[in-house]
C-alpha cells in the first residue's frame, strides 16, 4: 500500500478516536482543511514538518503514530 | 528538537550501522547525494514518499525507523 494511503488512514483512525471533524483537526494543526482532507485521502505527499503538526494535533507523538501494523514491512 | 534534525540523526545512525557512505545510500534510495546530505543534516523538510525510499534503502521499515527515543513526546 502506498505510504500516502497508509498515513491518511492512520490520521483518519486517530482523528475519529478523538471525535474530531477534518475541519477541527485542520484548525488544531494550523493547516488548511482542504489540505488535511487530501492528506487523509492519500492524495498528498505530506512533508515531515506538516505531518508533525497533524500528529501533535492528534494528541500523540511520532513514535506512537507509526506504531501501527501497516507501517511494518510485513504489511 | 526539530523533526528535521531528529530524522537526519536517525538516518545517519542507521546508515553508519550498515557502513554505507551518504553517496551509497543516495544511490540505493535513487535520490540525489546532495539531497541526502541535506536531509541528514536536518536542512530539508523531506516528504513521506522520499523518506520511505531512504528507509527502505536503510533496510528497515517505517515502524522501526520511528522506534527511537527521540520520536517520543517525552524527548
GROMACS .gro file of C-alpha atoms in nm:
model
  150
    1UNK     CA    1   0.000   0.000   0.000
    2UNK     CA    2   0.125   0.349  -0.083
    3UNK     CA    3   0.277   0.533   0.212
    4UNK     CA    4   0.041   0.827   0.145
    5UNK     CA    5  -0.260   0.596   0.182
    6UNK     CA    6  -0.122   0.435   0.498
    7UNK     CA    7  -0.063   0.773   0.661
    8UNK     CA    8  -0.405   0.902   0.556
    9UNK     CA    9  -0.578   0.601   0.708
   10UNK     CA   10  -0.382   0.637   1.031
   11UNK     CA   11  -0.473   1.006   1.059
   12UNK     CA   12  -0.839   0.925   1.000
   13UNK     CA   13  -0.831   0.650   1.265
   14UNK     CA   14  -0.676   0.876   1.529
   15UNK     CA   15  -0.899   1.171   1.434
   16UNK     CA   16  -1.211   0.959   1.479
   17UNK     CA   17  -1.081   0.835   1.814
   18UNK     CA   18  -1.083   1.197   1.925
   19UNK     CA   19  -1.425   1.261   1.766
   20UNK     CA   20  -1.277   1.546   1.563
   21UNK     CA   21  -1.402   1.660   1.224
   22UNK     CA   22  -1.143   1.716   0.948
   23UNK     CA   23  -1.209   2.087   0.988
   24UNK     CA   24  -1.144   2.076   1.363
   25UNK     CA   25  -0.824   1.880   1.307
   26UNK     CA   26  -0.710   2.130   1.044
   27UNK     CA   27  -0.777   2.417   1.285
   28UNK     CA   28  -0.584   2.246   1.567
   29UNK     CA   29  -0.293   2.171   1.334
   30UNK     CA   30  -0.297   2.521   1.179
   31UNK     CA   31  -0.336   2.372   0.832
   32UNK     CA   32  -0.588   2.425   0.554
   33UNK     CA   33  -0.893   2.198   0.576
   34UNK     CA   34  -0.872   2.107   0.206
   35UNK     CA   35  -0.511   2.006   0.257
   36UNK     CA   36  -0.599   1.788   0.559
   37UNK     CA   37  -0.879   1.627   0.357
   38UNK     CA   38  -0.637   1.546   0.074
   39UNK     CA   39  -0.375   1.407   0.311
   40UNK     CA   40  -0.635   1.186   0.478
   41UNK     CA   41  -0.742   1.056   0.136
   42UNK     CA   42  -0.383   0.970   0.041
   43UNK     CA   43  -0.366   1.236  -0.229
   44UNK     CA   44  -0.085   1.443  -0.077
   45UNK     CA   45   0.281   1.370  -0.026
   46UNK     CA   46   0.299   1.540   0.313
   47UNK     CA   47   0.630   1.670   0.447
   48UNK     CA   48   0.758   1.573   0.789
   49UNK     CA   49   0.709   1.924   0.931
   50UNK     CA   50   0.338   1.926   0.840
   51UNK     CA   51   0.299   1.564   0.946
   52UNK     CA   52   0.436   1.652   1.288
   53UNK     CA   53   0.175   1.931   1.318
   54UNK     CA   54  -0.102   1.682   1.240
   55UNK     CA   55   0.039   1.426   1.483
   56UNK     CA   56   0.059   1.680   1.765
   57UNK     CA   57  -0.298   1.792   1.692
   58UNK     CA   58  -0.397   1.426   1.720
   59UNK     CA   59  -0.252   1.432   2.074
   60UNK     CA   60   0.004   1.163   2.010
   61UNK     CA   61   0.372   1.152   1.917
   62UNK     CA   62   0.559   1.040   1.607
   63UNK     CA   63   0.670   0.714   1.765
   64UNK     CA   64   0.315   0.612   1.855
   65UNK     CA   65   0.174   0.737   1.526
   66UNK     CA   66   0.391   0.486   1.338
   67UNK     CA   67   0.323   0.201   1.582
   68UNK     CA   68   0.050   0.062   1.360
   69UNK     CA   69   0.083  -0.267   1.175
   70UNK     CA   70   0.059  -0.104   0.832
   71UNK     CA   71   0.397   0.064   0.890
   72UNK     CA   72   0.573  -0.269   0.937
   73UNK     CA   73   0.745  -0.421   0.631
   74UNK     CA   74   0.547  -0.741   0.670
   75UNK     CA   75   0.231  -0.548   0.587
   76UNK     CA   76   1.446   1.925   1.877
   77UNK     CA   77   1.325   1.997   1.524
   78UNK     CA   78   1.173   1.697   1.348
   79UNK     CA   79   1.412   1.751   1.055
   80UNK     CA   80   1.711   1.720   1.289
   81UNK     CA   81   1.567   1.411   1.459
   82UNK     CA   82   1.510   1.238   1.125
   83UNK     CA   83   1.854   1.335   0.996
   84UNK     CA   84   2.023   1.191   1.303
   85UNK     CA   85   1.826   0.869   1.276
   86UNK     CA   86   1.918   0.829   0.909
   87UNK     CA   87   2.285   0.887   0.992
   88UNK     CA   88   2.272   0.630   1.274
   89UNK     CA   89   2.116   0.360   1.056
   90UNK     CA   90   2.342   0.445   0.760
   91UNK     CA   91   2.652   0.402   0.976
   92UNK     CA   92   2.517   0.073   1.111
   93UNK     CA   93   2.522  -0.050   0.751
   94UNK     CA   94   2.866   0.105   0.685
   95UNK     CA   95   2.722   0.300   0.393
   96UNK     CA   96   2.853   0.633   0.269
   97UNK     CA   97   2.595   0.909   0.202
   98UNK     CA   98   2.664   0.857  -0.168
   99UNK     CA   99   2.594   0.483  -0.145
  100UNK     CA  100   2.273   0.548   0.047
  101UNK     CA  101   2.164   0.805  -0.212
  102UNK     CA  102   2.231   0.554  -0.491
  103UNK     CA  103   2.034   0.279  -0.314
  104UNK     CA  104   1.744   0.516  -0.249
  105UNK     CA  105   1.754   0.660  -0.602
  106UNK     CA  106   1.795   1.011  -0.465
  107UNK     CA  107   2.049   1.286  -0.525
  108UNK     CA  108   2.353   1.267  -0.295
  109UNK     CA  109   2.334   1.640  -0.216
  110UNK     CA  110   1.971   1.595  -0.117
  111UNK     CA  111   2.056   1.302   0.112
  112UNK     CA  112   2.336   1.505   0.269
  113UNK     CA  113   2.097   1.794   0.339
  114UNK     CA  114   1.830   1.562   0.482
  115UNK     CA  115   2.087   1.402   0.711
  116UNK     CA  116   2.196   1.744   0.830
  117UNK     CA  117   1.838   1.846   0.912
  118UNK     CA  118   1.826   2.107   0.636
  119UNK     CA  119   1.545   1.953   0.433
  120UNK     CA  120   1.176   1.908   0.504
  121UNK     CA  121   1.157   1.564   0.343
  122UNK     CA  122   0.827   1.429   0.216
  123UNK     CA  123   0.695   1.091   0.323
  124UNK     CA  124   0.745   0.938  -0.023
  125UNK     CA  125   1.116   1.024  -0.025
  126UNK     CA  126   1.152   0.932   0.341
  127UNK     CA  127   1.014   0.587   0.263
  128UNK     CA  128   1.276   0.546  -0.014
  129UNK     CA  129   1.552   0.630   0.236
  130UNK     CA  130   1.407   0.396   0.499
  131UNK     CA  131   1.386   0.106   0.254
  132UNK     CA  132   1.744   0.173   0.142
  133UNK     CA  133   1.841   0.155   0.510
  134UNK     CA  134   1.693  -0.197   0.514
  135UNK     CA  135   1.434  -0.121   0.778
  136UNK     CA  136   1.067  -0.024   0.783
  137UNK     CA  137   0.883   0.290   0.883
  138UNK     CA  138   0.766   0.144   1.211
  139UNK     CA  139   1.119   0.054   1.322
  140UNK     CA  140   1.266   0.377   1.188
  141UNK     CA  141   1.048   0.575   1.429
  142UNK     CA  142   1.110   0.339   1.723
  143UNK     CA  143   1.384   0.562   1.857
  144UNK     CA  144   1.351   0.759   2.179
  145UNK     CA  145   1.379   1.096   2.004
  146UNK     CA  146   1.042   1.036   1.838
  147UNK     CA  147   0.864   1.002   2.171
  148UNK     CA  148   0.691   1.311   2.311
  149UNK     CA  149   0.888   1.281   2.634
  150UNK     CA  150   1.207   1.354   2.437
   0.00000   0.00000   0.00000
